[in-house]
Amino acid sequence: MSAVKENGNLQQGPIIEVTDLHKQFGPHTVLDGVSLTAHTGDVVSLIGASGSGKSTLLRCLNMLEIPHRGKVCISGEEILLKTNRHGQTVPANPRQVDKIRTRLGMVFQNFNLWPHMTVLENIIEVPVRILKQPKAEAIAYAEALLEKVGMSAKRDAYPGFLSGGQQQRVAIARALATRPAVMLFDEPTSALDPELVGEVLKVIRDLAKEGCTMLLVTHEMSFAREVSSKVLFLHKGRIEESGTPEAVFTAPVSERCRQFVNAQQWKS
C-alpha cells in the first residue's frame, strides 16, 4: 500500500490535496478555508473539540458532504463541482465521484454494515457489484482481509451477532476490499465500549506499519501521537495547528491547541 498507481503509472505528488475548503450548514460555518496535503504513506490525524469540523472535512473528501467553495484533488484529479439552478453546489460529474470514491476507503463511527448480509457478503458487495470483479477473486481477497483483521472465523456470521469491535474490524476489511489509495477513519472507536477499543486500534496500527495512507479523525490522543506522521488541530472550522506529533503534543504554538492537548492529557 505504499504506492499509488493509476492505469499502471506511478502517481506523483500528493494523494490528497485540499485547497481553501469552505462548508456551511445553514448560517453555521463548519469549514472556513481549510487546506491540507497528504502523500503516500502519510498518517494524518485530525484532532480538536467536537464541532470543530473534523468529520465534515473527512466527508467532503469523498463528497458525502459537498463543500460550498474550494478544491479537492484525489491522486492528482480534481473533483469537479458546479452550481445548479437552485444555487446549490453539486458534483459536476456523478460518475467521477463514484470512481474517486473507490480510491477512498471510508470507515464510519457506527460501522454501517448491511445487516441482511453476512460478513463475507458485506466485504465482496462493492468489488463484485460496482467494480465488476470476478466473484471468486473478490472472495479470495475478502478472506485474506478477514485474516488480516482477525475475523476469519466470523465470515458467515451476520453483523447483529457481532460485538461492536468485531463489526468495526469487518468494516475496515470492507473498506480495504476496493484496494483504496487512502483510508479515511471517522472516529472509528467512538461508538465502542472501552474494552473493545484496543482491538480496533491494533488493526489501524498494523495498517500504518504497512505504509497505508490514512486520514484519521480521533479522540484517542496517545494513539494519534504514536501512529501519525502529521497532526492537524482544528478549531472553529480552521486548521489552527499543524505539525509532527512531537511538535503538536509537546510544544504547540496555538494557545487553544495547548489548552486542548493539556485537557486531553488530564483526562488520560
Coordinates of C-alpha atoms in Angstrom, one line a residue:
M1 CA 0.0 0.0 0.0
S2 CA 3.0 2.3 -0.2
A3 CA 2.5 3.3 -3.9
V4 CA -0.4 4.6 -5.8
K5 CA -0.9 3.6 -9.4
E6 CA -3.4 5.0 -11.9
N7 CA -3.7 3.0 -15.1
G8 CA -0.4 1.3 -14.4
N9 CA 1.6 4.5 -13.9
L10 CA 3.0 5.7 -10.6
Q11 CA 1.1 8.7 -9.4
Q12 CA 3.3 11.6 -8.5
G13 CA 2.5 14.4 -6.0
P14 CA 0.1 14.4 -3.1
I15 CA -2.6 11.7 -3.0
I16 CA -4.9 14.2 -1.3
E17 CA -4.7 17.9 -1.8
V18 CA -7.4 20.2 -0.3
T19 CA -7.3 23.9 -1.1
D20 CA -9.3 26.7 0.7
L21 CA -12.3 24.4 1.5
H22 CA -15.5 26.1 2.9
K23 CA -18.6 24.4 4.1
Q24 CA -21.7 25.7 5.8
F25 CA -24.8 24.2 7.3
G26 CA -27.4 26.9 7.1
P27 CA -25.9 30.0 8.7
H28 CA -23.3 28.0 10.6
T29 CA -19.8 27.9 9.1
V30 CA -18.2 24.4 9.6
L31 CA -15.1 24.7 7.4
D32 CA -13.6 28.1 6.9
G33 CA -10.8 27.9 4.4
V34 CA -9.2 24.5 5.2
S35 CA -6.1 23.4 3.2
L36 CA -4.1 20.2 3.6
T37 CA -2.0 17.7 1.7
A38 CA -1.2 14.0 2.3
H39 CA 1.4 11.9 0.4
T40 CA 1.8 8.2 0.0
G41 CA 2.4 6.6 3.4
D42 CA 1.3 9.6 5.5
V43 CA -0.9 9.0 8.5
V44 CA -2.6 12.3 9.2
S45 CA -4.6 12.6 12.4
L46 CA -7.3 15.3 12.7
I47 CA -7.9 16.3 16.3
G48 CA -9.9 19.0 18.0
A49 CA -13.1 19.5 20.1
S50 CA -16.5 18.2 18.9
G51 CA -17.9 20.6 16.3
S52 CA -14.5 21.8 15.1
G53 CA -15.1 20.5 11.6
K54 CA -13.0 17.3 11.6
S55 CA -15.7 14.8 10.4
T56 CA -17.1 17.3 7.9
L57 CA -13.7 17.7 6.4
L58 CA -13.3 13.9 6.0
R59 CA -16.8 13.6 4.5
C60 CA -16.0 16.4 2.0
L61 CA -13.1 14.4 0.6
N62 CA -15.5 11.7 -0.9
M63 CA -18.4 14.2 -1.4
L64 CA -20.6 12.7 1.3
E65 CA -20.8 16.4 2.1
I66 CA -20.5 18.9 -0.7
P67 CA -18.2 21.9 0.0
H68 CA -19.5 25.3 -0.9
R69 CA -16.1 26.5 -2.1
G70 CA -12.6 25.2 -2.6
K71 CA -10.9 22.4 -4.3
V72 CA -10.4 18.7 -3.6
C73 CA -7.9 16.6 -5.6
I74 CA -7.5 12.9 -5.1
S75 CA -4.5 11.2 -6.8
G76 CA -4.0 14.4 -8.8
E77 CA -7.6 14.5 -10.1
E78 CA -9.7 17.5 -9.1
I79 CA -13.3 16.7 -8.1
L80 CA -15.4 18.9 -10.4
L81 CA -18.2 20.9 -8.9
K82 CA -20.8 23.2 -10.3
T83 CA -23.7 25.4 -9.2
N84 CA -27.1 24.1 -10.1
R85 CA -30.2 26.2 -11.0
H86 CA -31.1 26.4 -7.3
G87 CA -27.8 28.0 -6.4
Q88 CA -26.5 24.8 -4.7
T89 CA -23.0 23.4 -5.2
V90 CA -23.2 19.9 -6.6
P91 CA -20.8 17.4 -8.3
A92 CA -20.4 18.3 -12.0
N93 CA -20.0 14.6 -12.9
P94 CA -21.5 12.0 -10.5
R95 CA -19.6 9.2 -12.4
Q96 CA -16.4 10.9 -11.5
V97 CA -17.4 11.0 -7.8
D98 CA -18.3 7.3 -7.9
K99 CA -14.9 6.5 -9.5
I100 CA -13.0 8.6 -6.9
R101 CA -14.9 7.0 -4.0
T102 CA -13.3 3.7 -4.9
R103 CA -9.9 5.2 -4.2
L104 CA -11.1 6.2 -0.7
G105 CA -11.9 3.5 1.9
M106 CA -14.3 5.0 4.5
V107 CA -14.7 3.7 8.0
F108 CA -17.6 5.3 9.9
Q109 CA -18.2 5.7 13.7
N110 CA -21.2 3.3 13.6
F111 CA -19.9 0.6 11.3
N112 CA -22.7 0.9 8.7
L113 CA -22.6 -2.8 7.8
W114 CA -25.5 -4.2 5.8
P115 CA -27.5 -6.2 8.5
H116 CA -29.1 -8.6 6.0
M117 CA -25.7 -9.7 4.6
T118 CA -23.1 -12.0 6.2
V119 CA -19.6 -10.7 7.0
L120 CA -18.2 -12.1 3.7
E121 CA -21.1 -10.7 1.7
N122 CA -20.6 -7.3 3.2
I123 CA -17.0 -7.3 2.0
I124 CA -17.5 -8.5 -1.5
E125 CA -20.6 -6.5 -2.4
V126 CA -18.8 -3.4 -3.8
P127 CA -16.0 -5.3 -5.5
V128 CA -18.5 -7.6 -7.3
R129 CA -21.5 -5.3 -7.9
I130 CA -19.7 -2.0 -8.5
L131 CA -16.2 -2.8 -9.6
K132 CA -17.3 -6.0 -11.5
Q133 CA -14.6 -8.2 -10.1
P134 CA -15.0 -11.9 -10.6
K135 CA -16.7 -13.3 -7.5
A136 CA -14.1 -15.9 -6.8
E137 CA -11.3 -13.3 -6.9
A138 CA -13.3 -11.0 -4.6
I139 CA -13.9 -13.8 -2.1
A140 CA -10.3 -14.8 -2.1
Y141 CA -9.2 -11.2 -1.3
A142 CA -12.0 -10.8 1.3
E143 CA -10.8 -14.0 3.1
A144 CA -7.3 -12.6 3.1
L145 CA -8.6 -9.3 4.6
L146 CA -10.6 -11.1 7.3
E147 CA -7.4 -13.0 8.2
K148 CA -5.7 -9.6 8.5
V149 CA -8.3 -8.1 10.9
G150 CA -8.7 -11.3 12.9
M151 CA -12.2 -12.1 11.7
S152 CA -11.9 -15.2 9.6
A153 CA -14.0 -17.3 12.0
K154 CA -16.9 -15.0 11.5
R155 CA -17.1 -14.9 7.7
D156 CA -20.6 -16.4 7.7
A157 CA -22.0 -14.5 10.7
Y158 CA -24.4 -11.6 10.4
P159 CA -23.5 -8.2 11.9
G160 CA -26.2 -8.4 14.6
F161 CA -24.3 -11.3 16.2
L162 CA -21.0 -9.5 16.4
S163 CA -19.7 -7.2 19.1
G164 CA -19.0 -3.6 18.2
G165 CA -15.3 -4.2 18.0
Q166 CA -15.9 -7.1 15.6
Q167 CA -18.2 -5.1 13.5
Q168 CA -15.7 -2.3 13.2
R169 CA -13.0 -4.7 12.2
V170 CA -15.3 -6.1 9.5
A171 CA -16.0 -2.5 8.4
I172 CA -12.2 -1.9 8.0
A173 CA -11.9 -5.1 5.9
R174 CA -14.8 -3.9 3.7
A175 CA -13.2 -0.5 3.2
L176 CA -9.9 -2.2 2.2
A177 CA -11.7 -4.5 -0.3
T178 CA -11.6 -1.9 -3.1
R179 CA -7.8 -1.6 -2.7
P180 CA -8.1 2.2 -1.9
A181 CA -5.3 4.6 -2.2
V182 CA -6.3 6.2 1.1
M183 CA -8.2 5.0 4.1
L184 CA -10.5 7.5 5.9
F185 CA -11.4 6.8 9.5
D186 CA -14.1 8.9 11.1
E187 CA -13.7 8.4 14.9
P188 CA -13.6 4.6 14.4
T189 CA -13.6 3.8 18.2
S190 CA -16.1 6.4 19.5
A191 CA -19.1 4.0 19.5
L192 CA -17.2 1.2 21.2
D193 CA -17.2 0.1 24.8
P194 CA -13.7 0.9 26.3
E195 CA -12.6 -2.7 26.4
L196 CA -13.2 -3.1 22.7
V197 CA -11.2 0.0 21.6
G198 CA -7.8 -1.8 21.7
E199 CA -8.7 -4.5 19.1
V200 CA -9.7 -1.8 16.5
L201 CA -6.7 0.4 17.2
K202 CA -4.4 -2.6 16.7
V203 CA -5.8 -3.1 13.2
I204 CA -5.2 0.5 12.4
R205 CA -1.8 0.5 13.9
D206 CA -0.9 -2.6 11.7
L207 CA -2.1 -0.8 8.6
A208 CA 0.1 2.2 9.5
K209 CA 3.1 0.0 9.9
E210 CA 2.4 -1.5 6.4
G211 CA 2.6 2.1 4.9
C212 CA -1.2 2.5 4.3
T213 CA -2.0 6.2 3.7
M214 CA -4.6 7.3 6.2
L215 CA -6.6 10.3 7.4
L216 CA -7.9 9.7 10.9
V217 CA -10.4 11.7 12.9
T218 CA -9.8 10.6 16.5
H219 CA -10.1 11.5 20.2
E220 CA -7.5 8.9 21.1
M221 CA -4.7 11.3 21.7
S222 CA -2.0 8.8 22.7
F223 CA -2.8 6.7 19.6
A224 CA -2.6 9.7 17.3
R225 CA 0.7 10.6 18.8
E226 CA 2.0 7.1 18.3
V227 CA 0.9 6.4 14.7
S228 CA 0.8 9.8 13.0
S229 CA 3.3 11.4 10.6
K230 CA 1.3 14.6 10.8
V231 CA -1.3 16.0 13.3
L232 CA -3.8 18.8 12.4
F233 CA -5.6 20.6 15.2
L234 CA -9.0 22.1 14.0
H235 CA -10.8 24.9 15.8
K236 CA -13.9 26.6 14.6
G237 CA -13.5 25.2 11.1
R238 CA -9.9 26.2 10.7
I239 CA -6.6 24.3 11.0
E240 CA -5.1 26.2 13.9
E241 CA -2.0 24.0 14.4
S242 CA -0.2 21.6 12.1
G243 CA 3.0 19.6 12.6
T244 CA 4.6 16.4 13.7
P245 CA 3.0 14.7 16.7
E246 CA 6.0 15.7 18.8
A247 CA 5.5 19.4 18.0
V248 CA 1.7 19.5 18.3
F249 CA 1.6 17.5 21.5
T250 CA 4.6 18.8 23.4
A251 CA 5.1 22.4 22.0
P252 CA 2.0 23.7 20.3
V253 CA 2.2 27.3 19.2
S254 CA -1.6 27.9 19.4
E255 CA -2.9 28.7 22.9
R256 CA -6.2 27.0 22.0
C257 CA -4.3 23.8 20.9
R258 CA -2.2 23.9 24.1
Q259 CA -5.4 24.0 26.2
F260 CA -7.0 21.2 24.2
V261 CA -3.9 18.9 24.5
N262 CA -3.5 19.6 28.2
A263 CA -7.1 18.8 28.8
Q264 CA -6.9 15.6 26.9
Q265 CA -3.7 14.5 28.8
W266 CA -5.5 15.3 32.1
K267 CA -8.4 13.0 31.1
S268 CA -6.0 10.2 30.4

